[in-house]
Every structure is written in structure tokens, then in C-alpha cells.
XYZ file of C-alpha atoms in Angstrom:
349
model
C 3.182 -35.409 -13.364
C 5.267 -32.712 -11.899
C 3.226 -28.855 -11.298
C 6.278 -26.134 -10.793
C 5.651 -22.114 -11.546
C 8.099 -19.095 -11.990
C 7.401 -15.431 -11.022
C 8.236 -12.732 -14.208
C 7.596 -9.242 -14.598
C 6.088 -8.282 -17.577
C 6.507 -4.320 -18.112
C 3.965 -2.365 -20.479
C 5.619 0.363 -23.240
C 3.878 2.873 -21.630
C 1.837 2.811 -18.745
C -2.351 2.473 -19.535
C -4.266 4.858 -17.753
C -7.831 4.070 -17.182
C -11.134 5.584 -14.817
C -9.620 3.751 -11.993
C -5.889 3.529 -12.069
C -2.902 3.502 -14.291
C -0.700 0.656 -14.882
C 2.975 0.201 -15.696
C 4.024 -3.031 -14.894
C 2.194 -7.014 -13.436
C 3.634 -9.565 -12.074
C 3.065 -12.800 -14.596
C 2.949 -16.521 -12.917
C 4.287 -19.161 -15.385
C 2.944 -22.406 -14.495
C 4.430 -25.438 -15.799
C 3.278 -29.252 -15.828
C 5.386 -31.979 -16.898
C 5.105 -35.433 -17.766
C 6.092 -37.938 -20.390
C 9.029 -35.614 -21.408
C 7.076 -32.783 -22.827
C 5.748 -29.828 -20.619
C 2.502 -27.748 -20.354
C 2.459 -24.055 -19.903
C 0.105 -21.216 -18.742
C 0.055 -18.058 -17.431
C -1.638 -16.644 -14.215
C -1.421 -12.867 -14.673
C -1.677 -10.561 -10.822
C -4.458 -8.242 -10.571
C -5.021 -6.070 -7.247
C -8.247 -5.279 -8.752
C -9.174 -9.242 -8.958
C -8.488 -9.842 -5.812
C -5.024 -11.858 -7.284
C -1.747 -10.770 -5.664
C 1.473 -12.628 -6.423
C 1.487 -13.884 -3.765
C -2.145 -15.561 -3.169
C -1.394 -17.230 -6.886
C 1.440 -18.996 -5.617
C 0.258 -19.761 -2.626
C -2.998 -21.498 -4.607
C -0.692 -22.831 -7.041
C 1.089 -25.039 -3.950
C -1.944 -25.887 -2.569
C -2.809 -27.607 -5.880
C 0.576 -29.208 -6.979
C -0.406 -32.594 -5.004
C -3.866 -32.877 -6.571
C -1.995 -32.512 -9.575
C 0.740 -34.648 -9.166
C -1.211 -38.124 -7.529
C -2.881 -38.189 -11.162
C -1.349 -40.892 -13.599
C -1.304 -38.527 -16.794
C -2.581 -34.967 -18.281
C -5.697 -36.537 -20.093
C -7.062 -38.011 -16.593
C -6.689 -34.338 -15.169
C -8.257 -32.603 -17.901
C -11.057 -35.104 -18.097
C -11.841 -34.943 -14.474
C -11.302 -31.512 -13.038
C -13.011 -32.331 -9.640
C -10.035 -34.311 -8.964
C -7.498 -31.714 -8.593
C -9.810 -28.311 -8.264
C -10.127 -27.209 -5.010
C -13.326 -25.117 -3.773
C -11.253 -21.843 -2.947
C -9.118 -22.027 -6.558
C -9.104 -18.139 -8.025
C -10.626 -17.855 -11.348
C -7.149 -17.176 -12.412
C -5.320 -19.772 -11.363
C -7.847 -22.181 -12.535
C -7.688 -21.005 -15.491
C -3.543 -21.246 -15.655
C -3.370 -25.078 -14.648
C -5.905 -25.520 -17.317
C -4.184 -24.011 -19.762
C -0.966 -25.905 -18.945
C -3.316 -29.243 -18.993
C -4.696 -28.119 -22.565
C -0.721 -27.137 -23.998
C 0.645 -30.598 -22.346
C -2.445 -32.913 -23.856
C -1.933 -31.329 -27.016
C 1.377 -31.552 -27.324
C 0.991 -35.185 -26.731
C -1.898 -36.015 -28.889
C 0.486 -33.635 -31.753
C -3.288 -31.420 -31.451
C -3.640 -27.450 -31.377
C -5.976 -26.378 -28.071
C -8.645 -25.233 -30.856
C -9.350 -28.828 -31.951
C -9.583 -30.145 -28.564
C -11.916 -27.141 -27.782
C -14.246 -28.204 -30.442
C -13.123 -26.236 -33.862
C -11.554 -27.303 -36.626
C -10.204 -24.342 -38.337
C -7.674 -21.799 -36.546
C -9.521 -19.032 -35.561
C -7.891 -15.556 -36.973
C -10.367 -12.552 -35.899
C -9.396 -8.847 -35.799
C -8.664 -7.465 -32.217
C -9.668 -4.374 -31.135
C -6.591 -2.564 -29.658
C -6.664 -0.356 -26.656
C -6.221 3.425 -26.500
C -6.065 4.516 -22.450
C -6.985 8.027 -21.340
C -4.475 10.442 -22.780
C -4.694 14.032 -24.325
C -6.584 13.926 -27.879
C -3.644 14.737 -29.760
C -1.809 11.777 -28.088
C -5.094 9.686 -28.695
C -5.327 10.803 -32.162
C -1.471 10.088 -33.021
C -1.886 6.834 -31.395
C -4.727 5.592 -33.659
C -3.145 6.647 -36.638
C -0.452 4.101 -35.735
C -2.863 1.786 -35.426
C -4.489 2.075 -38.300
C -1.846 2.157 -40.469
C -0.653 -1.266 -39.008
C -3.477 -2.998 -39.883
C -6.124 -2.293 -36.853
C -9.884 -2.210 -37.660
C -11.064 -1.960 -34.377
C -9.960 0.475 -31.615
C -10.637 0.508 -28.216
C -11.325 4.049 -26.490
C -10.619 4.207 -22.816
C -13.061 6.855 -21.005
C -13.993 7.864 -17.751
C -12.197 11.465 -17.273
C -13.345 13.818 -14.458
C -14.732 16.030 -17.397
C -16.635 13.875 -19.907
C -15.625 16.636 -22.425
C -12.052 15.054 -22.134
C -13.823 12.170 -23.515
C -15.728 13.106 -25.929
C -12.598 15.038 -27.232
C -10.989 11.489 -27.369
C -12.933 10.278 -29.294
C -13.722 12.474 -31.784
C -10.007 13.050 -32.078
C -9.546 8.869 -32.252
C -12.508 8.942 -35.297
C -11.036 11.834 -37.581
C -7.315 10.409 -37.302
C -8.793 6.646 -38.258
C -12.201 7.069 -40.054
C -12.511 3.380 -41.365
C -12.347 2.116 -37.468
C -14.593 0.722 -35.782
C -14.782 2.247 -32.159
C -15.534 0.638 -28.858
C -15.702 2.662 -25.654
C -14.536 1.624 -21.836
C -15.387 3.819 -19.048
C -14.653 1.137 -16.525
C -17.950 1.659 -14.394
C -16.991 4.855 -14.084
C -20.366 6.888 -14.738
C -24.165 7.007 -12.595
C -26.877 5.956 -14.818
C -28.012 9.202 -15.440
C -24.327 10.227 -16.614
C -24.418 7.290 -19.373
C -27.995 7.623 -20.632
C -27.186 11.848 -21.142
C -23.751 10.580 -23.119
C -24.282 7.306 -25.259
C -26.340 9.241 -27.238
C -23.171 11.806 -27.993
C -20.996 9.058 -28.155
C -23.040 7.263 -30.794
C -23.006 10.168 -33.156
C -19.465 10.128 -33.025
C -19.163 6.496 -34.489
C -18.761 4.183 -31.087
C -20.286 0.892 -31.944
C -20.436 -0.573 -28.560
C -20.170 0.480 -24.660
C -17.995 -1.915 -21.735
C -19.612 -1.461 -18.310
C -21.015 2.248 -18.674
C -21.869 2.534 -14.933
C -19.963 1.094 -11.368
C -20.527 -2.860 -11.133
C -22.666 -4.080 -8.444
C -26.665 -3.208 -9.445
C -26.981 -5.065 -12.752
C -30.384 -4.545 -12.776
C -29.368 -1.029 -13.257
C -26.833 -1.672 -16.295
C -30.245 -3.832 -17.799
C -31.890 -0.216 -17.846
C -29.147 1.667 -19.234
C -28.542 -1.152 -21.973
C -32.516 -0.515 -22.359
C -32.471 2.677 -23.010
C -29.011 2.854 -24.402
C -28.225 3.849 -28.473
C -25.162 1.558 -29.038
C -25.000 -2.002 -27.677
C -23.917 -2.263 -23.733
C -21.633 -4.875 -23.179
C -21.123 -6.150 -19.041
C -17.693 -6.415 -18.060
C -16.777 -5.743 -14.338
C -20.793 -7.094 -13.659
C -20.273 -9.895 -15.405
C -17.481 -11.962 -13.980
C -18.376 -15.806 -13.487
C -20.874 -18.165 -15.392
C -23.604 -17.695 -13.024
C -23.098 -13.566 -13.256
C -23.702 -14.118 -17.101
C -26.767 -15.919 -16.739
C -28.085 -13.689 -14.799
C -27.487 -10.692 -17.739
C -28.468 -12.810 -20.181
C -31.416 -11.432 -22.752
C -30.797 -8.004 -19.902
C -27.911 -6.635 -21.972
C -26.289 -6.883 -25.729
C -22.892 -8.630 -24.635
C -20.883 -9.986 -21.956
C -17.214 -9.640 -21.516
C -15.873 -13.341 -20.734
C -11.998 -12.925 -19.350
C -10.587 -16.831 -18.608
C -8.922 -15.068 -15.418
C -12.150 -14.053 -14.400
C -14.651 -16.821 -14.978
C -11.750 -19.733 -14.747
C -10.665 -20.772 -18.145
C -11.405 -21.824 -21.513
C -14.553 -24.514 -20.656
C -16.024 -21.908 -18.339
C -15.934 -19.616 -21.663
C -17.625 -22.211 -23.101
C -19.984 -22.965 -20.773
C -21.146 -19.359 -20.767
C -21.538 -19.260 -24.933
C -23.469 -21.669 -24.583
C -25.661 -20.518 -21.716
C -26.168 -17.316 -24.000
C -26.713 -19.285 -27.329
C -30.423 -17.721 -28.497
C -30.365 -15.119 -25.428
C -29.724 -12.062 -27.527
C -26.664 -11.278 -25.117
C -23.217 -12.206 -27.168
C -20.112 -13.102 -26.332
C -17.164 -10.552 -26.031
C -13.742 -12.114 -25.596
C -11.200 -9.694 -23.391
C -8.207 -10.279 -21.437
C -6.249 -8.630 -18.434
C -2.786 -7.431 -19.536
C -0.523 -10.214 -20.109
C 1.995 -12.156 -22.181
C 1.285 -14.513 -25.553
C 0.810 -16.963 -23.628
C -1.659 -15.704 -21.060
C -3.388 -14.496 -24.358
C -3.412 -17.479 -26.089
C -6.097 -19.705 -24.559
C -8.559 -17.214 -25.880
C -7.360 -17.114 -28.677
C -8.180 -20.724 -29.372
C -11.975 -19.636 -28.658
C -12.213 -16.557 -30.655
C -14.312 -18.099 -33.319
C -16.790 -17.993 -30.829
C -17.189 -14.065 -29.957
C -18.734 -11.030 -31.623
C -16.374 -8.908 -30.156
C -12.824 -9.628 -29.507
C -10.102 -7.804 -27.623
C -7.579 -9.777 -26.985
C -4.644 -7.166 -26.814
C -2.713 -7.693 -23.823
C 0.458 -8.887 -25.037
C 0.493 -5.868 -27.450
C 0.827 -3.331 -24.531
C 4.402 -4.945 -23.694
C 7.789 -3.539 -23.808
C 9.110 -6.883 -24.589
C 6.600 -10.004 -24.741
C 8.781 -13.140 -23.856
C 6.612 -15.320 -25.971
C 5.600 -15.822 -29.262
C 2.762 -17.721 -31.781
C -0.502 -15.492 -31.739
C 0.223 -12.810 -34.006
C -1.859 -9.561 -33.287
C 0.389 -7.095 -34.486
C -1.272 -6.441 -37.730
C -4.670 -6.616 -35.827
C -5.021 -9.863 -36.458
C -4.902 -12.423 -33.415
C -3.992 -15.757 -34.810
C -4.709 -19.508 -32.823
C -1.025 -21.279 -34.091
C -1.956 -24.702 -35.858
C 0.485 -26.388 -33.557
C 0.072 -28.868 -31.275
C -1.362 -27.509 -27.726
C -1.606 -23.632 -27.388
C 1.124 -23.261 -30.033
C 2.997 -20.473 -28.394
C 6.888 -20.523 -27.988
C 9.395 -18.234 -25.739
C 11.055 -15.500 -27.668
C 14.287 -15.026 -27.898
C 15.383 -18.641 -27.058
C 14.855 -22.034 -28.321
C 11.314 -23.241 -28.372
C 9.972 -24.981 -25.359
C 9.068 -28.614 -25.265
């Protein structure tokens, strides 16, 4: 087996402004593993707020290649993970190999990830779609878009200085797409006190469900707010590896499972499972990235109540292609591996 990556840029069609920063552009990793012929892709998206420059991915990347490569095939590596993961792997970069090792073994057993992963239909589940923290006119105009296009679900960024900039948001977000249903992110960006005084407001204007009301770090803190709170509290930025979901499990409504976070699809697993009968449920997200960062998830998405799996919807220009979304549907590709294909050129082995 050979492991090789690429650097990209992927640029967003207008930068996403949330409590803690705004975003224009990431760096995207493409990792590649070939044998047999036929090659294996994934995607290790950077995130300064992960911990994940460019730089430290490829740097983990190399230090993996020759556990990688002294393996006879793609089936022994994906079947014994000890033999190539190394203690210090990032979450994301885990996660990328495995996603590579899923494509390749698919591609040569001629099976989509989904099957391999346990389910026998293609998952197709509406994905809530991301509105950042703009003026309510702008917010309003936006979700009009959206619903027209097909979207069910919309997510509401939050987290102003003024929580009347928020509330504004959303009520402007509700009157331009009535049907919707409405999640809200404030990115940890309120005390407790803050998000017990404004769940209740936000409730009566139609959210259905709160990400990480207040900063990460005292999640026996977000237990009381999810407590006391009117609308389901989901963890996100508390909740980033399997043993952080156990933890929260039956101590809040949902958990926010990214693969760059807690390491890739049979983490995800792990953690449904670990919640199955808790009364904490699983919420499928993703950092911003292409189709083919995306589409790992998207193989699991059968599993989750709530699913936001928008990141390759924020691009200018996504280079690949096979998961849909645009309608507000996110779609697992029946072919064989993760199903996804560059755009613009010939499909990739």
C-alpha cells in the first residue's frame, strides 16, 4: 500500500461568522491510499480551534505512512487499527486514513461505506443548513432561499454582544420560513444564568433544540442548564471524544458527534451505541469541509436524530461530488466505498 496527501484550499461563498470568530477560507488535507490499482480517499479538514494546523496534519500524516505501508492490503488495516494508529494521532487525521481505508475496501469489495458500516439501505436524511450571525434582514433573506430550495431545517447561529441581535435573528429567520424547523448555536458563548433567562424566549419563538448554550469546560454545569432548560440541549464543544459522551450521557438531550473530533466513523459508532437507552441522542455535525470530508457521515446518518451535515454547502466551489444536500437532502451514494467523485474532472479510481 502506498499513503500520499495533497494540501487544497477550500474557500467558503461568504465568510460564516459565529460567537467566536468568522471564517472565510480552511486549508483541506486530501489523503490518498493506494493499492491493487484502485485508490482510497479522505479528507482531513484544519481547524485552529481543534488544535489542527496544516501543518501538524501533515506532519501526523508522515508519521503514519510506514505503519500504513508495511501492511499487506486495506482489509488487514481496517481490521486491525492498532497496527498502524499511533497514540498521539489527532482525531482528525484518524479519522481521514480511515476514511481512505473505508473508500479503498469498498471499492474493492464493489461495497458502499454504509454496508460495511452495518446498514443496508442508503441513508437520505434532511440537513439542517447553517445561518451565521448577520443582520435580520440578511438572516431573513437567507432563509427564504433556503426554504424555497428544499430546506426543512435551519440552523441559527447566536451569540451577539446584545442577545436582542439574536433574538431579532431569529424571529426574523421564523417569519421568512414558518414551516422550518429551527436549531440554535451560540457556540458556548453564554454564563448559565444568560441561557436559563433566554431558552425560554427562544422557545416561544419556534427553536427546537440548543448546541452548547454555555463555554465548554464544566459539563456538570451544561447538565443543569439542559435540566432546567425548555428545548432540548445538545453538547457540542463539551462533548468531543467517546469518553466525553459517556460522561453526558442520560445528563443532557443530545450529543454532537463530529468524525474530526472523536476520530472517525467507528468512534461514531461506538458512541451510539454507548448512548443506546441513555436518553442522550445522537446529533451528526461536521467542521466546514468538502463532499468528501462530508461524506463519511453521511454513511452514518441513519443513525442520528439530528443531522447537520452542511459543510460542503458553505463552498464557493466544492471540488467533489456524490452526497447531494442541495435540496436539503444529504444523500450516502450507493456506490462502492464513500461514493464521492472530483468535480469537474473524470472520476477517480
Amino acid at each position: 500500500m502506498k499513503l500520499t496527501w495533497s494540501t487544497t484550499e477550500l474557500e467558503l461563498a461568504e465568510p460564516l461568522r459565529i460567537s467566536r470568530s468568522v471564517m472565510a477560507r480552511r486549508d483541506a488535507v486530501w489523503v490518498t491510499i493506494e493499492h491493487g490499482g484502485l485508490r482510497g480517499w479522505g479528507e482531513a479538514a484544519s481547524s485552529d480551534y481543534l488544535g489542527l494546523p496544516t501543518g501538524r496534519i501533515v506532519k501526523h500524516l508522515a508519521a503514519s505512512r510506514p505503519g500504513i505501508e508495511r501492511l499487506p492490503d486495506p482489509e488487514t488495516a481496517w481490521g486491525e487499527p492498532a497496527a498502524w494508529t499511533l497514540p498521539e494521532l489527532p482525531a482528525g487525521v484518524l479519522a481521514a486514513i480511515e476514511a481512505a481505508l473505508i473508500d479503498l475496501v469498498g471499492k474493492r469489495a464493489g461495497r458502499p461505506a454504509h454496508q460495511l458500516l452495518g446498514s443496508d439501505a442508503a441513508p437520505a436524511v434532511a440537513t439542517a443548513r447553517t445561518i451565521g450571525i448577520a443582520p435580520p434582514v440578511a438572516a431573513a433573506a437567507q432563509a427564504a432561499r433556503l426554504a424555497v430550495s428544499g430546506f426543512t431545517v435551519l440552523k441559527v447561529k447566536a451569540g451577539s454582544p446584545d442577545p436582542a441581535d439574536d433574538l431579532a435573528r431569529v424571529e426574523a429567520v421564523r417569519t421568512a420560513a414558518p414551516k422550518a424547523t429551527l436549531l440554535l448555536d451560540p457556540n458556548g458563548a453564554w454564563t448559565e444564568r444568560l441561557a436559563l433567562d433566554l431558552l425560554p424566549r427562544f422557545a416561544d419563538l419556534g427553536v427546537t433544540a440548543v448546541e452548547q448554550p454555555i463555554a465548554p469546560g464544566r459539563p456538570e454545569v451544561l447538565a443543569r442548564v439542559a435540566k432546567e432548560s425548555p428545548v432540548p440541549v445538545i453538547a457540542d464543544e463539551d462533548a468531543v471524544s467517546y469518553e466525553d459522551a459517556v460522561a453526558l450521557a442520560g445528563r443532557v438531550h443530545g450529543v454532537n458527534v463530529k468524525l474530526a473530533k472523536c476520530g472517525g466513523v467507528r468512534a461514531a459508532l461506538r458512541i451510539h451505541e454507548a448512548l443506546r437507552g441513555s436518553g442522550t441522542e445522537l446529533m451528526l455535525g461536521c467542521l466546514t469541509a468538502s463532499s468528501l470530508g462530508i461524506a463519511p457521515a453521511v454513511h452514518l446518518a441513519d443513525r442520528a436524530r439530528w443531522v447537520d451535515l452542511d459543510g460542503h454547502l458553505l463552498l464557493a466551489d466544492d471540488p467533489w461530488t456524490g452526497i447531494g444536500g442541495a435540496d436539503g437532502t444529504v444523500r450516502a451514494a450507493n456506490r462502492a466505498g464513500l461514493g464521492v467523485r472530483r468535480a469537474h474532472v473524470e472520476a477517480v479510481r
